[in-house]
Each structure stands twice: as C-alpha cells, then as structure tokens.
Short mmCIF file of C-alpha atoms in Angstrom, two decimals:
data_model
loop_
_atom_site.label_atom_id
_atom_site.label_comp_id
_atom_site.label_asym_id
_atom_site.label_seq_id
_atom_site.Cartn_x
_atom_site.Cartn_y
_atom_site.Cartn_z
CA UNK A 1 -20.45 -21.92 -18.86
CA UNK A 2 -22.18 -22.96 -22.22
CA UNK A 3 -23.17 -19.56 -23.66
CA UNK A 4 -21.92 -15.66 -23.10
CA UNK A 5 -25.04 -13.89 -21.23
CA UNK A 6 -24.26 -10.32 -21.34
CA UNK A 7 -26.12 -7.41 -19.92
CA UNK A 8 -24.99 -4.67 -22.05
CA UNK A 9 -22.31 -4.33 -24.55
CA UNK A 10 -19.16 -6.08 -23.28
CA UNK A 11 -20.16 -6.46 -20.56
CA UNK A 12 -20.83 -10.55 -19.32
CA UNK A 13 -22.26 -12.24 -16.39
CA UNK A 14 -19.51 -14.85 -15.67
CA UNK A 15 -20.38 -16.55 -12.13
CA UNK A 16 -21.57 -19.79 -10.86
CA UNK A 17 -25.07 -21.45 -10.55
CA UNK A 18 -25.08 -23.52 -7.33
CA UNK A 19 -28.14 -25.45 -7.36
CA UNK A 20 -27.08 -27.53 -4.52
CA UNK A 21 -28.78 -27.16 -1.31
CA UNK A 22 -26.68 -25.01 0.24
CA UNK A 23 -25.33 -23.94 4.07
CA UNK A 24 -25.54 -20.02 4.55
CA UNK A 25 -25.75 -18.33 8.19
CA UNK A 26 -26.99 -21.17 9.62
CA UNK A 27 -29.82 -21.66 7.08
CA UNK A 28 -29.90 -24.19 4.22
CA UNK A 29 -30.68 -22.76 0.70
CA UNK A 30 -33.44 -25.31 -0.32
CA UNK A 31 -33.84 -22.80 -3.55
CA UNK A 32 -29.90 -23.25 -3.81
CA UNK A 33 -28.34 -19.78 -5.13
CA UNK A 34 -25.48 -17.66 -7.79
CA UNK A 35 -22.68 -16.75 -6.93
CA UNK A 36 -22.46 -13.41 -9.38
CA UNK A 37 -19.45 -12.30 -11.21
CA UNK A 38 -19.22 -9.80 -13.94
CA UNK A 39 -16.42 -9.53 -16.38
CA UNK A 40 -15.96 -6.00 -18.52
CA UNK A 41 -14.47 -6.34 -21.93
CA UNK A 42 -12.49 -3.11 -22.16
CA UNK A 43 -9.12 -1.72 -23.01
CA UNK A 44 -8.34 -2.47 -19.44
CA UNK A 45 -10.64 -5.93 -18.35
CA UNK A 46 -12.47 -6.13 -15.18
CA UNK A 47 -13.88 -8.45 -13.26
CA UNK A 48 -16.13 -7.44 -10.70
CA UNK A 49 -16.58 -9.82 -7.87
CA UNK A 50 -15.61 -13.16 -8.15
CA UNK A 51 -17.15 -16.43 -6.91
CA UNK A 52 -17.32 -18.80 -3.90
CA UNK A 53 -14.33 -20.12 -2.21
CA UNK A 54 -15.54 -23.51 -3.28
CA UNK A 55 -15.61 -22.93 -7.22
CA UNK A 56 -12.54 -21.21 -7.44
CA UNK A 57 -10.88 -23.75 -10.04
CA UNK A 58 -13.81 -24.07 -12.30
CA UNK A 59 -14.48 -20.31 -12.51
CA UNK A 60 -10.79 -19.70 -13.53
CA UNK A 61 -11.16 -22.19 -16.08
CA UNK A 62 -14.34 -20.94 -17.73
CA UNK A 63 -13.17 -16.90 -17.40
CA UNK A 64 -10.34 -18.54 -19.59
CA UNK A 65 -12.81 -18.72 -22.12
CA UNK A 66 -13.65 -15.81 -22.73
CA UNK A 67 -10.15 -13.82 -22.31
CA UNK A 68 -6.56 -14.06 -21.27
CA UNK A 69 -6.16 -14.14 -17.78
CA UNK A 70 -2.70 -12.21 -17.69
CA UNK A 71 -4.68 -9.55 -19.92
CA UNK A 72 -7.28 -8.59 -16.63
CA UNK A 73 -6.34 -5.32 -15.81
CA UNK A 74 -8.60 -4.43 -12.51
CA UNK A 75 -10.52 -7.06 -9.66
CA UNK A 76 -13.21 -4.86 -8.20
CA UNK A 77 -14.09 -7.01 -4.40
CA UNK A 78 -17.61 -4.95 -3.43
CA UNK A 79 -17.28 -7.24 -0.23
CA UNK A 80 -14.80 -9.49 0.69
CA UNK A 81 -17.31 -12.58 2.32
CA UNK A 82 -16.00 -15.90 0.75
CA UNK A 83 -18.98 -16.42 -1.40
CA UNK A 84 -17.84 -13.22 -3.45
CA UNK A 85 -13.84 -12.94 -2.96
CA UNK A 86 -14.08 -16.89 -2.83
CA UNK A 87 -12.07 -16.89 -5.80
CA UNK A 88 -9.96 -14.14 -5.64
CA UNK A 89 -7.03 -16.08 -4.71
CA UNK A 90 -7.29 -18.18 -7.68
CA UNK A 91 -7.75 -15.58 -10.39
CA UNK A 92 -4.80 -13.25 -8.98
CA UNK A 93 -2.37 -16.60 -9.02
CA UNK A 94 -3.24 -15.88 -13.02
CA UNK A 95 -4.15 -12.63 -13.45
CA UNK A 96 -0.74 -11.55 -12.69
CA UNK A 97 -1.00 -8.21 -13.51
CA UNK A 98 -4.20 -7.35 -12.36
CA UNK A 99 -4.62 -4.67 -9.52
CA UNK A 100 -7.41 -4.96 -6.79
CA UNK A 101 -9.70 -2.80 -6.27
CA UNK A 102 -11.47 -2.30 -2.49
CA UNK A 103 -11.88 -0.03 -0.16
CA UNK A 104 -9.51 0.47 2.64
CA UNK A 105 -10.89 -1.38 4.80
CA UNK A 106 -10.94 -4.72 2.82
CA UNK A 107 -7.22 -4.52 1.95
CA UNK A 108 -6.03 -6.14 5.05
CA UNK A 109 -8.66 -8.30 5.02
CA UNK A 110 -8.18 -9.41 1.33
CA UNK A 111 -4.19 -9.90 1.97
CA UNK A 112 -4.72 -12.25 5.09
CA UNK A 113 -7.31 -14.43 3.84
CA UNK A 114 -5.85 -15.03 0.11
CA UNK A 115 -2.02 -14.74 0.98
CA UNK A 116 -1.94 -11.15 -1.01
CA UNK A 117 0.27 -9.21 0.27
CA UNK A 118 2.55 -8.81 -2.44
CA UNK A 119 0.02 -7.88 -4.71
CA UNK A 120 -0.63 -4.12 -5.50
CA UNK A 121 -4.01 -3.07 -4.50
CA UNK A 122 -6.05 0.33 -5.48
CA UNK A 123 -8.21 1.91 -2.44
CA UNK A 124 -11.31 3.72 -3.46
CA UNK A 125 -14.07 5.33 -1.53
CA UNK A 126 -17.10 7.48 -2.21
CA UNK A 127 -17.18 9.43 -5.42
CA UNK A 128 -14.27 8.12 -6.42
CA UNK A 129 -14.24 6.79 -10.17
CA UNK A 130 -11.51 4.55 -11.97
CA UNK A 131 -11.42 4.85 -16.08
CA UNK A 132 -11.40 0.97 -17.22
CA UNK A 133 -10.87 2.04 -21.03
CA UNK A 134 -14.14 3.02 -22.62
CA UNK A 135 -16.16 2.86 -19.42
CA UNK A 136 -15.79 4.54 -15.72
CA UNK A 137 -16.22 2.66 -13.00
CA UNK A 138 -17.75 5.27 -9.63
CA UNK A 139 -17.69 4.07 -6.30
CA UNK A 140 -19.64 4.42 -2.97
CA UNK A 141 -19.22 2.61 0.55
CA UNK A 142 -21.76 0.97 2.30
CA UNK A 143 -20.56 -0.08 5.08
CA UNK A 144 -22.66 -2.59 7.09
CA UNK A 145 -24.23 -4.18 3.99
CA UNK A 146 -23.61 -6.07 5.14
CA UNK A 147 -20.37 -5.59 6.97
CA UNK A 148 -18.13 -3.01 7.36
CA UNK A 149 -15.68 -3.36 4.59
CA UNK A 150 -18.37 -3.45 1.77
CA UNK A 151 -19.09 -0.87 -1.54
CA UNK A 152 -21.20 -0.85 -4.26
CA UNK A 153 -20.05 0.21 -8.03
CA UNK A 154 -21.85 1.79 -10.74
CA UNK A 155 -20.81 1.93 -14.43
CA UNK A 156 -21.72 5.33 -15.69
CA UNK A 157 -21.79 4.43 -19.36
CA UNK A 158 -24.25 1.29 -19.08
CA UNK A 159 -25.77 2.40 -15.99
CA UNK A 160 -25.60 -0.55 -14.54
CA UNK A 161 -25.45 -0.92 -10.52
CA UNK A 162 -23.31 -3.95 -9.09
CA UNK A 163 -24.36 -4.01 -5.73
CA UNK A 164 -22.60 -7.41 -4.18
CA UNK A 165 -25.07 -8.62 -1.40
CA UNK A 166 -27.60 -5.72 -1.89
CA UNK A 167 -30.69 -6.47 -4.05
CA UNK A 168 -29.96 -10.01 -4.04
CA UNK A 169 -31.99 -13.40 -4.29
CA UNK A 170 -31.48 -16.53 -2.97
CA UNK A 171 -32.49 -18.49 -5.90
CA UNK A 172 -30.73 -21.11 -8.34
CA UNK A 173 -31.84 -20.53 -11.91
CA UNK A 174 -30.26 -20.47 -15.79
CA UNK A 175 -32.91 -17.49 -16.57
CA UNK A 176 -30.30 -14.99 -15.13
CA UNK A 177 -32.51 -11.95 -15.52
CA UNK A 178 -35.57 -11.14 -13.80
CA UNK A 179 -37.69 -10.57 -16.38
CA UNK A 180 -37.16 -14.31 -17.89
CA UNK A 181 -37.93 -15.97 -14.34
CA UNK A 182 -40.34 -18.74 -14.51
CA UNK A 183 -42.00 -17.45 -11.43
CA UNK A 184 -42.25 -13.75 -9.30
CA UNK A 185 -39.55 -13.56 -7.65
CA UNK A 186 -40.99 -10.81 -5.10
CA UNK A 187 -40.97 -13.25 -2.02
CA UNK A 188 -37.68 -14.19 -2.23
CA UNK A 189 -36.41 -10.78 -2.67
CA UNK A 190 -38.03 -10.00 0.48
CA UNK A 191 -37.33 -13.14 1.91
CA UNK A 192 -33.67 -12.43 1.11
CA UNK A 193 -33.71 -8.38 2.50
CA UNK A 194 -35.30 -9.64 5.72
CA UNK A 195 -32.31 -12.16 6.09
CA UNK A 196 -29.56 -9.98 5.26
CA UNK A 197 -30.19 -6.43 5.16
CA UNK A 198 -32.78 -5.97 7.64
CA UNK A 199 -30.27 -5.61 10.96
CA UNK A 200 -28.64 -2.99 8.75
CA UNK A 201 -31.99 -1.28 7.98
CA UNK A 202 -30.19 2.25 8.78
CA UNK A 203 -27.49 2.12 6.56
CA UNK A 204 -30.03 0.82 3.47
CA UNK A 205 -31.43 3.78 4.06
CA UNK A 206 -28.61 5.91 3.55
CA UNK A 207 -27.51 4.01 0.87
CA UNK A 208 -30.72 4.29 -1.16
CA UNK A 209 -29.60 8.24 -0.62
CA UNK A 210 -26.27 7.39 -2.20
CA UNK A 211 -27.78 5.80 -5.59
CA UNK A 212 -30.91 8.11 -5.64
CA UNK A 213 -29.64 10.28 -7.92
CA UNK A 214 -28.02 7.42 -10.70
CA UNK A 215 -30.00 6.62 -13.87
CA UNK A 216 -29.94 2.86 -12.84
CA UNK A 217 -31.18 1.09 -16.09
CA UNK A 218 -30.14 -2.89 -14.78
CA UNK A 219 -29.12 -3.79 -11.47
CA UNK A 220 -26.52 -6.90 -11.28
CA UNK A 221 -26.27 -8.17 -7.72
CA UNK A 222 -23.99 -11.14 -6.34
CA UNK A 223 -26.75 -13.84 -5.83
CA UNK A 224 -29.48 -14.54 -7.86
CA UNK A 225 -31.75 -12.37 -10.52
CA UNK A 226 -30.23 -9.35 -12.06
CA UNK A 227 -32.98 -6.90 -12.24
CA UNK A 228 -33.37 -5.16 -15.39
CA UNK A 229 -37.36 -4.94 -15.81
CA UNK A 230 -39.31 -2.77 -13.13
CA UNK A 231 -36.01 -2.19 -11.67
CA UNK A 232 -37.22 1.27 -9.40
CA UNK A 233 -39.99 -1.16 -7.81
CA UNK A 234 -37.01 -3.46 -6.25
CA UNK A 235 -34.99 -0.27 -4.79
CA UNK A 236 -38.92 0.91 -3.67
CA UNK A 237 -39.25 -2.30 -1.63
CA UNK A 238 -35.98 -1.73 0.61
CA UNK A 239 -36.93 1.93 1.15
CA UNK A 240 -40.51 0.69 2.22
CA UNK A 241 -39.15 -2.24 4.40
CA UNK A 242 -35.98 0.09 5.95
CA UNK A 243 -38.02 2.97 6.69
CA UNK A 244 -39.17 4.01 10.79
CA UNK A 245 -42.11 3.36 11.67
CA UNK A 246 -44.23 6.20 12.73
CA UNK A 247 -45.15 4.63 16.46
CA UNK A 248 -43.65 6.35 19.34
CA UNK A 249 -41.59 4.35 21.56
CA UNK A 250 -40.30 4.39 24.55
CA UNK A 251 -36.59 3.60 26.17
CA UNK A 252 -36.75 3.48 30.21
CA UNK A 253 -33.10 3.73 31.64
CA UNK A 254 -33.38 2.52 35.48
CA UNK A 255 -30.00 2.69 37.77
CA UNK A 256 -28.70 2.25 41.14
CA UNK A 257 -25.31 4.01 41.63
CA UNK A 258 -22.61 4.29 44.11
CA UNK A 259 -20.42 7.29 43.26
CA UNK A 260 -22.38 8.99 40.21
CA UNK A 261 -20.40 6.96 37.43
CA UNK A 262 -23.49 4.47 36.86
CA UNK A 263 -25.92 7.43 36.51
CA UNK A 264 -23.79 9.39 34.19
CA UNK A 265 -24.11 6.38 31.92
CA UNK A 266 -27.98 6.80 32.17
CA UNK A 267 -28.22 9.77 31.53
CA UNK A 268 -25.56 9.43 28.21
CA UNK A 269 -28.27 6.67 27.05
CA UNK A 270 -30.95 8.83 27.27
CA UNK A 271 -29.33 11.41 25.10
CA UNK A 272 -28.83 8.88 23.04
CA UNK A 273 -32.12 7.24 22.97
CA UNK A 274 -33.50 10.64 22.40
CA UNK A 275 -31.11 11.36 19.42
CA UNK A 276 -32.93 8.72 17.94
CA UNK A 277 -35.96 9.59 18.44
CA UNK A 278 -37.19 7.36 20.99
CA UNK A 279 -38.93 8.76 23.89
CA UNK A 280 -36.91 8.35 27.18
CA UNK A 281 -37.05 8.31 30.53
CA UNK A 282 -33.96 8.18 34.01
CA UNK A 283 -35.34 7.09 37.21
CA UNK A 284 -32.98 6.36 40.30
CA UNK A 285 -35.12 3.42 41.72
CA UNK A 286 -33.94 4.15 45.23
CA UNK A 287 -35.45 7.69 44.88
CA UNK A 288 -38.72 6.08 43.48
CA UNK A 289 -41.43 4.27 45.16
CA UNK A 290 -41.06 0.56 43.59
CA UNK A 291 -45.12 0.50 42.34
CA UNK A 292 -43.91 3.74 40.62
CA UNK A 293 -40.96 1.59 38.54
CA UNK A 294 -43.05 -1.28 38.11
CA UNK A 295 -45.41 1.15 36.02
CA UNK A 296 -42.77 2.60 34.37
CA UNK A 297 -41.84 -0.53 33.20
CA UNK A 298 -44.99 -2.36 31.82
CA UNK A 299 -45.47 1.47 29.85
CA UNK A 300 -41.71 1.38 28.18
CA UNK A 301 -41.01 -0.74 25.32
CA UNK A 302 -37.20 -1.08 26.29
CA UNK A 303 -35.83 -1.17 29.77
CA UNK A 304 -32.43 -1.04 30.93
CA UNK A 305 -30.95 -1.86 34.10
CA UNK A 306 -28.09 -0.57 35.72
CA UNK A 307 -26.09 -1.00 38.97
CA UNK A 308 -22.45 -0.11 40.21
CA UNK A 309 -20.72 -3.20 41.21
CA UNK A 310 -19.90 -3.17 44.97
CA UNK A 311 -18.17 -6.00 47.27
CA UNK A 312 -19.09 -7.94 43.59
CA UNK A 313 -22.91 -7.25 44.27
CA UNK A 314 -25.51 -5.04 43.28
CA UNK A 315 -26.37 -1.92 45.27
CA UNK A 316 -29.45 -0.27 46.39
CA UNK A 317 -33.07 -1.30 45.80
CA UNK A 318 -31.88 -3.32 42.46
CA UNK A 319 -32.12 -6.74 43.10
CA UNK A 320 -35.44 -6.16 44.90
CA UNK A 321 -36.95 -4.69 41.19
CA UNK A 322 -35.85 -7.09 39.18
CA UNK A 323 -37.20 -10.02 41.79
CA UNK A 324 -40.10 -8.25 40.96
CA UNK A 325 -39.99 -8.82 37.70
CA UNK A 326 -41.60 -12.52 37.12
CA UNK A 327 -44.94 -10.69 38.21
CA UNK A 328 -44.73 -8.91 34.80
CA UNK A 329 -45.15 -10.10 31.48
CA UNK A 330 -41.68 -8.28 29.55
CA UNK A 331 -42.28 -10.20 26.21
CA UNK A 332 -42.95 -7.61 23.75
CA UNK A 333 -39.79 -5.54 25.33
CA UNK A 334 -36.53 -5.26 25.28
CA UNK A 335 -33.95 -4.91 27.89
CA UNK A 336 -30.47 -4.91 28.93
CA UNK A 337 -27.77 -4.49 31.50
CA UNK A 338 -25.13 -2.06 31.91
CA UNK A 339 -23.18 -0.63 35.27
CA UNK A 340 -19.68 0.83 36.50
CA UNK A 341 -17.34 -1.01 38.12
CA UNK A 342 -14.41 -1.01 39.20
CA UNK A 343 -12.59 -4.09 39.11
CA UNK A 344 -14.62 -7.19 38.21
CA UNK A 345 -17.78 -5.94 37.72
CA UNK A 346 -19.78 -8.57 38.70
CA UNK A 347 -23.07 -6.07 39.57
CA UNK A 348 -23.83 -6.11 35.25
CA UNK A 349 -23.04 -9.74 35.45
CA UNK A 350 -25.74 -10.46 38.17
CA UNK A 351 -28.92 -7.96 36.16
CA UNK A 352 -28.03 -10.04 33.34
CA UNK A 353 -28.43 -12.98 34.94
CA UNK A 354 -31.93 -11.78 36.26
CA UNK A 355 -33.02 -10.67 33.26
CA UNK A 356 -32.08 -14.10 31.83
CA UNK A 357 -35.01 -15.28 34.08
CA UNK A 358 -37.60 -13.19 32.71
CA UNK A 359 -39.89 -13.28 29.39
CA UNK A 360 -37.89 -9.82 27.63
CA UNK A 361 -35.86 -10.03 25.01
CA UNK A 362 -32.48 -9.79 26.63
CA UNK A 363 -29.81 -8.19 24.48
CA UNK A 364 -26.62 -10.00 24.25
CA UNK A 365 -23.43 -9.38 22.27
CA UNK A 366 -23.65 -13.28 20.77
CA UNK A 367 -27.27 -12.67 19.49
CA UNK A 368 -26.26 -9.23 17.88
CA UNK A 369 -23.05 -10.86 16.35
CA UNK A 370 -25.18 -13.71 15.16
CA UNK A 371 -27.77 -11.25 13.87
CA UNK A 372 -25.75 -9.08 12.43
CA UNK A 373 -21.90 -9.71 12.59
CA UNK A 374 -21.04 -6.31 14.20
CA UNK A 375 -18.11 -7.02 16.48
CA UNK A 376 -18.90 -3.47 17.82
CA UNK A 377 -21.94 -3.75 20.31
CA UNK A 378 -21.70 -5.15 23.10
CA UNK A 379 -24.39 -6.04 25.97
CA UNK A 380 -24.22 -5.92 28.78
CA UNK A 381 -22.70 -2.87 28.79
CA UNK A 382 -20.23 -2.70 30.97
CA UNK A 383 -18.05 0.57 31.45
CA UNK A 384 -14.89 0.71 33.65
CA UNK A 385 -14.89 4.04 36.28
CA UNK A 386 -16.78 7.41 35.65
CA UNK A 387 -17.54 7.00 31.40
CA UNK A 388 -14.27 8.12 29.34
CA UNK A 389 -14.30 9.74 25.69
CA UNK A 390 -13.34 6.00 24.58
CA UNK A 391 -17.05 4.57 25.52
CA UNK A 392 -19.17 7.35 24.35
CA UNK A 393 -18.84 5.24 21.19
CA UNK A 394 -20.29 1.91 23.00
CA UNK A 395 -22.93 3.79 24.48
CA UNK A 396 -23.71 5.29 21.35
CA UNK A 397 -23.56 2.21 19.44
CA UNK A 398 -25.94 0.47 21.97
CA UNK A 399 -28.45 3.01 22.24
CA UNK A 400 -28.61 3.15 18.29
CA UNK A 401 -29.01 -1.03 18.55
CA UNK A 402 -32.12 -0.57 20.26
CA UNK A 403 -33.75 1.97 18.51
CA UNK A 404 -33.28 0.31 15.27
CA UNK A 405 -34.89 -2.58 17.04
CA UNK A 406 -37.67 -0.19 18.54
CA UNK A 407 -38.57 1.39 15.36
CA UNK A 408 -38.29 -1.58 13.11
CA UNK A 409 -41.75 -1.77 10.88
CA UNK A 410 -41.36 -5.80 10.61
#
C-alpha cells in the first residue's frame, strides 16, 4: 500500500487490489476485484473486515504500517466468506489483544475455520452499538446477504455504512471511490446485485428497511467502489431491482394421496403460497377429469406434484398426468415434487424423475444451493408420515422459494 486513502477522519481503506483474473462462484472475474478492509484510528483501533484468505501475509504486513498490531482493540467480521475473514487468522496471531466482533452465528464458524477458539469474541445483533473511543460502532443483521451469518455496521459519527458483500462491485481499480472511476460503474453494480443479492431479493428488501432511516453520507463495501457521490441512487437501484412485481401469479398444488398425509401437505402449500401472495389452487387429480388438470396446468405458472409412496410406486391417476406431460410446453414454469411416505419414499423420487423429462424448470436442492447457498430448502420435498410441527418450516421455506422466483421482476 503506497499511500493512506481515507474516507473520513481516521478512518482508512486498508484492503487489497486483486487485479488478477479471478475464480468466484464458478465465474472468472475478467474485471478482477478488492478485497475491502477498513481500519479506524481511535482510542480503541478497529479493523473492519479483513481480506482474502490468499493475501493474508501481505495485508498484515502493510496494516503494520500504519499502527501496532498488538494496539488493535476490536475485528468487526460483517461476514465470515474467505474473501472477507480471509485474513482473520493472520491478524489475530498479532493482534493479540484484539476481540472479535460477529454475530452469533459467525462465532462457531469463525473458531473452526481460523483455529479461534481461544480467542475472546463479542456477539452483537440489531441495534446493538459498541463505543470504539471517539466513534460508535451500531449494528444490524442481515442474514442471507448473503448467508446466514452476515451484518452490516454503521459508524454514527462519520455516517459511513460498511456493508461487506452488499453494494459491492466486481471491479479492480486504484480510484477507490466512485466518484474518481474512469468509467460508470452502473453495469457492474447491477451486474454484481444480479449475481449475489438477487436470490436473496427478500431480505434486501428488509434490509433497505433497516438502513432507511441512517443519514448514510459514504457507503464502504467489501469489493470494489466505495460510494460516496450519488450515494441514495445506489441503495434506489436494489430497492427497484428487489421489489415484487405487480403480475399475479399462480401456484397449482396437484396430489394423489393414500391416507390424507399427502393432501395435508397440499393444502399447507397453498396457505403458504397464498401468504405470499401468489394465487393458488388444490386439485385431487383422481377427483378431476384429466383435460380439467391439463388446463390447470398450462394456466399456472408453478406446478407441484405430489404422491404418497406405496409398494415404492406412485398411486392413483399420477403417473398417467405427468405421461401427459411431453404434450405440453412447461418452459416458462416451475415445478416440483413432494409426497408422504413412509419408509423409502420412492413415489417423490419417481415425479421427480418425470419431471426431469419435461421442458419446466425443475426445482432441486443442488440448483438452490448453487444459486443461493441455503442449506435449508430442499426439493423434492419429501415429508415422513402425516406433516409434524418440525416440517411446517420446510414447507414454509419451499413455498417462500417459489414465490420469490414467481414474483421476481428480472
């Protein structure tokens, strides 16, 4: 680091420009990217965020620059991914007496991946604040921005937002500040909020609830720009890009079932579906003429299928629907699986493997994990028995998958 860049008084940018082209989610970073770390100069030090996992050493070495590492008082972790808590492990090796500070879920998390737990750690959560010494630190989670763990912190004094991931670019540059780019950076804002934040739409928008009320005068993200010119147009292009869109759709729940269990869990996704604000609709296909359910069908914009599992088979007029099927063309929907069972369950297995054969866009848990990195959807949906208080939670969480898929505006 050849020169201090500071965004307000004592108050430094201190991360890494990696202008490489770099791996990330599968993608390469032709634009390479930062890796954004903040250091406060008060009567206790801070660093907020740290670097990735592969510039640990060097950003060690150059924070040494600029103050005494045993004299850091505080390591705020917004979000514990490796390309932000990358270097955490180095800097607490010599920041001895530093405390860090997460929320409670990133403790554990923290401790196993950087060998940390001997080290004492401070757990903070919404509206909680932490006096650094001349400034105050406030908190707020935001969980699933983009995973679980994450927060965002806001320094009252500077009012200045440090976001991690949120409001981020993907761009490698030695301008630092939005206002000195060479270029716009608008596409690659959006470009990056499509990438990342987009499967969390939902919880942008209740985090844009969260900071409406802060006098936000610069905005210092983990990757990329920090936005200090126009700053309100940046926050307006997630709330634009988050928001519902004002279609109506429609969620079709079809089932076969054996001894009620299967059609309990249709009807608990169409409350569901309906808490949402989708439109939905429960037909028992053996009660139903089949040119009836075909209609149905090509008028829904999500469909899913459901059948108990008996003698490891399907039951009813099920498989004869979804032969049915490759006379349709499904692409613009979605659709899933989901059944009781009561040992195997090999009835969900089979729709699935129907569905597999069609144009829709199946949901799977591997897509949503890769989409998204939620360990906590699953598809097909497959629920053991009559529906227990345990998997109203699964139900819920898939029913509020699809409508966030359903009511996406891009």
């Amino acid at each position: 680091m050849k020169e201090n860049i500071i965004l307000s008084k004592n108050i430094f940018w201190v991360g890494k420009v990696d202008d490489r082209d770099v791996p990330f989610h599968r993608l390469t970073l032709t634009k390479g990217t930062t890796y954004n770390s903040y250091l406060l100069m008060t009567e206790k030090p801070t660093v907020i965020d740290t670097v990735d996992l592969s510039f640990g050493r060097e950003f060690v070495e150059n924070l040494k620059n600029l103050i005494e590492l045993d004299k850091i008082k505080y390591i705020v972790i917004n979000h514990t991914e490796p390309d932000h808590s990358g270097a955490l492990g180095s800097l607490a090796a010599r920041a001895k007496n530093a405390v860090i500070v997460c929320t409670k879920l990133a403790v554990d998390e923290l401790k196993e991946m950087y060998k940390l737990h001997n080290r004492e750690f401070l757990i903070v959560g919404d509206g909680d604040t932490l006096d650094i010494g001349g400034k105050t630190l406030s908190f707020i989670e935001t969980p699933y921005l983009h995973t679980a763990e994450t927060m965002i912190t806001y320094c009252v004094e500077d009012k200045i937002l440090f976001p991690c991931d949120i409001f981020s670019t993907h761009v490698a540059n030695y301008e630092y500040f939005n206002d000195m780019a060479k270029e716009d950076i608008t596409a690659d804002y959006i470009g990056y909020y499509k990438l990342i934040m987009h499967p969390h739409r939902r919880y942008v928008q209740n985090m844009l609830k969260e900071i409406k009320n802060l006098d936000i005068k610069i905005i210092a993200p983990s990757h990329g720009y920090i936005l200090r010119d126009k700053v309100q147009s940046f926050i307006d292009i997630y709330d634009n890009m988050s928001k519902n869109t004002e279609e109506s759709k429609k969620a079709l729940v079809l089932y076969s079932t054996m001894t009620g269990s299967t059609k309990k869990i249709a009807l608990l996704l169409k409350e569901n579906f309906e808490e949402q604000n989708l439109t939905s609709e429960v037909i028992d296909i053996n009660k139903i003429p089949r040119e009836e359910i075909m209609k149905a069908i090509t008028e829904a914009d999500a469909i899913f299928f459901g059948s108990s599992t008996k003698y490891a088979d399907m039951i009813g007029n099920m498989e004869d629907i979804l032969k049915d099927l490759h006379t349709l063309n499904l692409e613009d929907k979605i659709g899933a699986a989901f059944g009781s069972y009561g040992w195997s369950g090999e009835a969900v297995e089979v729709v699935q493997d129907y569905l597999k054969a069609t144009n829709i866009k199946l949901l799977n848990t591997s897509d949503v994990i890769k989409s998204t990195g939620m360990i906590d959807i699953e598809f097909p949906l497959r629920i053991r028995f009559s529906p227990k208080e345990d998997n109203l939670k699964s139900i819920e969480r898939a029913a509020i998958y699809t409508a966030d898929l359903l009511l996406s505006t891009i």
